Short mmCIF file of C-alpha atoms in Angstrom, two decimals:
data_model
loop_
_atom_site.label_atom_id
_atom_site.label_comp_id
_atom_site.label_asym_id
_atom_site.label_seq_id
_atom_site.Cartn_x
_atom_site.Cartn_y
_atom_site.Cartn_z
CA UNK A 130 17.07 -44.75 -31.00
CA UNK A 131 19.52 -47.41 -29.92
CA UNK A 132 19.09 -49.43 -26.74
CA UNK A 133 22.20 -47.76 -25.32
CA UNK A 134 20.72 -44.28 -25.84
CA UNK A 135 17.43 -45.37 -24.29
CA UNK A 136 19.21 -46.70 -21.21
CA UNK A 137 20.86 -43.28 -20.81
CA UNK A 138 17.66 -41.21 -21.25
CA UNK A 139 15.34 -43.36 -19.12
CA UNK A 140 16.84 -42.45 -15.68
CA UNK A 141 16.79 -38.76 -16.61
CA UNK A 142 13.14 -39.07 -17.66
CA UNK A 143 12.29 -40.78 -14.35
CA UNK A 144 13.85 -37.96 -12.32
CA UNK A 145 11.99 -35.30 -14.31
CA UNK A 146 8.71 -37.15 -13.96
CA UNK A 147 9.13 -37.48 -10.19
CA UNK A 148 9.84 -33.76 -9.86
CA UNK A 149 6.78 -32.87 -11.93
CA UNK A 150 4.55 -35.13 -9.81
CA UNK A 151 5.97 -33.65 -6.61
CA UNK A 152 5.43 -30.06 -7.75
CA UNK A 153 1.98 -30.73 -9.12
CA UNK A 154 0.56 -32.96 -6.35
CA UNK A 155 2.45 -32.24 -3.17
CA UNK A 156 3.47 -28.60 -3.46
CA UNK A 157 1.64 -26.65 -0.73
CA UNK A 158 1.37 -23.01 0.18
CA UNK A 159 3.96 -21.66 2.56
CA UNK A 160 4.60 -18.41 4.37
CA UNK A 161 3.76 -16.64 7.64
CA UNK A 162 0.21 -15.85 6.50
CA UNK A 163 -0.63 -19.40 5.39
CA UNK A 164 -2.86 -21.23 7.90
CA UNK A 165 -3.16 -25.02 8.04
CA UNK A 166 -6.79 -25.99 8.72
CA UNK A 167 -6.19 -29.75 9.10
CA UNK A 168 -6.90 -29.79 12.85
CA UNK A 169 -10.07 -27.77 12.31
CA UNK A 170 -11.66 -30.40 10.04
CA UNK A 171 -14.73 -29.77 7.92
CA UNK A 172 -17.50 -30.30 10.44
CA UNK A 173 -19.80 -27.23 10.46
CA UNK A 174 -19.63 -25.46 13.81
CA UNK A 175 -15.95 -26.18 14.43
CA UNK A 176 -13.90 -23.10 15.15
CA UNK A 177 -10.48 -22.05 16.36
CA UNK A 178 -8.90 -18.74 17.39
CA UNK A 179 -5.37 -17.68 16.41
CA UNK A 180 -3.00 -14.92 17.49
CA UNK A 181 0.06 -14.25 15.37
CA UNK A 182 2.79 -11.70 14.82
CA UNK A 183 4.07 -11.66 11.24
CA UNK A 184 6.36 -9.54 9.12
CA UNK A 185 4.64 -7.35 6.55
CA UNK A 186 5.20 -8.35 2.92
CA UNK A 187 6.16 -5.77 0.32
CA UNK A 188 3.78 -3.21 -1.20
CA UNK A 189 1.07 -3.11 1.43
CA UNK A 190 -0.60 0.25 0.86
CA UNK A 191 -0.09 3.30 -1.35
CA UNK A 192 2.96 5.24 -2.50
CA UNK A 193 2.23 8.03 0.01
CA UNK A 194 1.11 5.77 2.87
CA UNK A 195 1.95 2.12 3.47
CA UNK A 196 2.90 -0.53 5.99
CA UNK A 197 6.72 -0.85 5.77
CA UNK A 198 8.00 -4.15 4.47
CA UNK A 199 9.34 -6.28 7.33
CA UNK A 200 7.51 -4.35 10.05
CA UNK A 201 5.40 -6.30 12.55
CA UNK A 202 1.71 -6.92 11.99
CA UNK A 203 -0.27 -8.18 14.97
CA UNK A 204 -3.08 -10.52 13.96
CA UNK A 205 -6.00 -11.99 15.89
CA UNK A 206 -8.57 -14.03 13.98
CA UNK A 207 -11.07 -16.87 14.21
CA UNK A 208 -11.67 -19.71 11.73
CA UNK A 209 -15.22 -21.06 11.67
CA UNK A 210 -16.36 -24.01 9.57
CA UNK A 211 -19.69 -23.60 7.79
CA UNK A 212 -21.33 -25.61 5.01
CA UNK A 213 -19.58 -23.96 2.07
CA UNK A 214 -16.16 -23.44 3.56
CA UNK A 215 -14.27 -21.65 6.32
CA UNK A 216 -15.21 -18.17 7.47
CA UNK A 217 -12.28 -16.04 8.65
CA UNK A 218 -13.06 -13.11 10.99
CA UNK A 219 -10.35 -11.06 12.62
CA UNK A 220 -8.49 -7.81 13.14
CA UNK A 221 -4.96 -6.52 12.72
CA UNK A 222 -2.72 -3.79 14.07
CA UNK A 223 0.16 -2.38 12.03
CA UNK A 224 2.44 0.63 11.67
CA UNK A 225 1.77 2.90 8.69
CA UNK A 226 4.40 5.31 7.36
CA UNK A 227 3.89 8.05 4.79
CA UNK A 228 3.82 11.81 4.31
CA UNK A 229 1.19 14.50 4.77
CA UNK A 230 -0.35 15.49 1.44
CA UNK A 231 -0.58 19.14 2.59
CA UNK A 232 2.73 19.93 4.29
CA UNK A 233 4.79 16.86 3.21
CA UNK A 234 5.83 16.15 6.80
CA UNK A 235 6.50 12.46 7.61
CA UNK A 236 3.64 10.48 9.18
CA UNK A 237 4.12 7.45 11.42
CA UNK A 238 0.86 6.15 12.85
CA UNK A 239 -0.65 2.88 13.99
CA UNK A 240 -3.70 1.55 12.20
CA UNK A 241 -6.19 -0.99 13.53
CA UNK A 242 -8.89 -2.57 11.36
CA UNK A 243 -10.99 -5.69 10.98
CA UNK A 244 -11.56 -8.12 8.12
CA UNK A 245 -13.82 -11.02 7.21
CA UNK A 246 -13.56 -13.44 4.30
CA UNK A 247 -14.97 -16.78 3.18
CA UNK A 248 -12.69 -19.54 1.88
CA UNK A 249 -14.62 -22.12 -0.14
CA UNK A 250 -13.84 -25.81 0.15
CA UNK A 251 -14.14 -26.25 -3.62
CA UNK A 252 -14.33 -24.06 -6.70
CA UNK A 253 -17.98 -23.80 -7.88
CA UNK A 254 -18.67 -26.29 -10.65
CA UNK A 255 -20.91 -23.78 -12.41
CA UNK A 256 -18.84 -20.74 -13.46
CA UNK A 257 -21.94 -18.53 -13.25
CA UNK A 258 -22.29 -19.35 -9.54
CA UNK A 259 -18.75 -18.30 -8.76
CA UNK A 260 -17.06 -14.94 -8.45
CA UNK A 261 -13.63 -13.85 -9.66
CA UNK A 262 -12.85 -12.68 -6.12
CA UNK A 263 -13.79 -16.00 -4.46
CA UNK A 264 -11.09 -17.50 -2.24
CA UNK A 265 -10.68 -21.27 -2.32
CA UNK A 266 -8.71 -23.52 0.04
CA UNK A 267 -5.46 -24.87 -1.36
CA UNK A 268 -5.69 -28.41 -0.07
CA UNK A 269 -6.17 -27.77 3.64
CA UNK A 270 -4.45 -24.39 3.72
CA UNK A 271 -5.69 -20.83 3.40
CA UNK A 272 -3.57 -17.85 2.45
CA UNK A 273 -4.45 -14.72 4.40
CA UNK A 274 -2.07 -12.41 2.53
CA UNK A 275 -4.53 -11.26 -0.19
CA UNK A 276 -7.24 -10.64 2.42
CA UNK A 277 -4.87 -8.79 4.73
CA UNK A 278 -3.49 -6.74 1.85
CA UNK A 279 -7.01 -5.60 0.90
CA UNK A 280 -7.83 -4.80 4.54
CA UNK A 281 -4.70 -2.63 4.88
CA UNK A 282 -5.54 -0.70 1.70
CA UNK A 283 -9.07 -0.03 2.98
CA UNK A 284 -7.76 1.06 6.39
CA UNK A 285 -5.22 3.56 5.01
CA UNK A 286 -6.47 7.05 4.04
CA UNK A 287 -5.90 7.96 0.39
CA UNK A 288 -4.89 11.49 1.44
CA UNK A 289 -2.99 11.14 4.73
CA UNK A 290 -2.68 14.20 6.96
CA UNK A 291 -0.34 14.91 9.86
CA UNK A 292 -3.36 16.48 11.57
CA UNK A 293 -6.95 17.32 10.64
CA UNK A 294 -6.21 21.06 10.80
CA UNK A 295 -2.91 21.03 8.88
CA UNK A 296 -2.76 24.37 6.99
CA UNK A 297 -0.24 23.02 4.47
CA UNK A 298 2.47 25.03 2.70
CA UNK A 299 2.58 28.62 1.51
CA UNK A 300 1.69 28.61 -2.20
CA UNK A 301 4.19 31.41 -2.87
CA UNK A 302 7.34 30.35 -1.04
CA UNK A 303 6.60 26.79 0.15
CA UNK A 304 7.08 27.58 3.85
CA UNK A 305 5.24 25.39 6.36
CA UNK A 306 2.38 27.63 7.55
CA UNK A 307 1.97 25.74 10.85
CA UNK A 308 5.43 26.96 11.90
CA UNK A 309 4.43 30.60 11.30
CA UNK A 310 0.64 31.11 11.40
CA UNK A 311 1.08 34.84 10.66
CA UNK A 312 3.12 34.09 7.54
CA UNK A 313 2.20 36.53 4.75
CA UNK A 314 3.54 38.11 1.60
CA UNK A 315 1.31 41.18 1.73
CA UNK A 316 -1.83 41.84 -0.23
CA UNK A 317 -2.10 40.34 -3.66
CA UNK A 318 -1.64 42.86 -6.46
CA UNK A 319 -3.79 42.85 -9.56
CA UNK A 320 -1.42 41.88 -12.43
CA UNK A 321 -2.80 44.81 -14.46
CA UNK A 322 -1.24 47.21 -11.92
CA UNK A 323 1.99 45.26 -11.44
CA UNK A 324 4.03 47.50 -13.80
CA UNK A 325 2.84 50.66 -11.99
CA UNK A 326 3.78 49.05 -8.69
CA UNK A 327 7.32 48.45 -9.97
CA UNK A 328 7.62 52.11 -11.02
CA UNK A 329 6.46 53.24 -7.63
CA UNK A 330 9.16 51.15 -5.96
CA UNK A 331 11.96 52.84 -7.97
CA UNK A 332 13.88 55.55 -5.99
CA UNK A 333 12.97 59.18 -6.78
CA UNK A 334 16.07 61.33 -7.59
CA UNK A 335 16.77 64.22 -5.20
CA UNK A 336 16.58 67.90 -6.26
CA UNK A 337 20.38 68.27 -6.25
CA UNK A 338 20.80 65.20 -8.40
CA UNK A 339 18.20 66.56 -10.86
CA UNK A 340 20.06 69.92 -11.14
CA UNK A 341 23.33 68.07 -11.64
CA UNK A 342 21.86 66.01 -14.44
CA UNK A 343 20.44 69.17 -16.08
CA UNK A 344 23.81 70.99 -15.91
CA UNK A 345 25.51 68.01 -17.43
CA UNK A 346 23.10 68.05 -20.33
CA UNK A 347 23.64 71.81 -20.90
CA UNK A 348 27.45 71.47 -20.97
CA UNK A 349 27.15 68.78 -23.63
CA UNK A 350 25.25 71.19 -25.84
#
């Protein structure tokens, strides 16, 4: 490569190198659920209490019951430094929206639950001592989103109901039984007698009509 070409490439290479170093060394976690622990330090026994209101991220819950994205989550938690890392203990309050699995009516309830998680200062040097679910500090920051997401899933019922005594829908017509407790379609008929039941429902011809039909047949002869 000529000296002229090298002079052109070198500044571009310097810019790319600086960006790579910045992204690799100085890029830190960000977001409403990221907590900076710098002021807390690493002295065992240090602790600090936080109260925050944050917007819920997407996909917190199940298809039939979840915390709406952008809705407010009220958080109260404590960070406590111990030998291995920082112990997070707290609770949250959030709005959950879904539908009843029995009658399909909309559900809008508030859920309150607690959570506790350990954030290690360093990843265990021995892989056998660690766990795939271990949380590790990113520099001096901890990300509460994965912990909060798990806590929401555990707090939400898998089969949400509008009420514990919801009778559901009529299996024959789909009507909401709670709106009409006396809703019925009559006694169930054994399918073996269904054809006889249909014959019984057909109108019986009157005597005059029978005579008329007989006369008509005789005239044709």
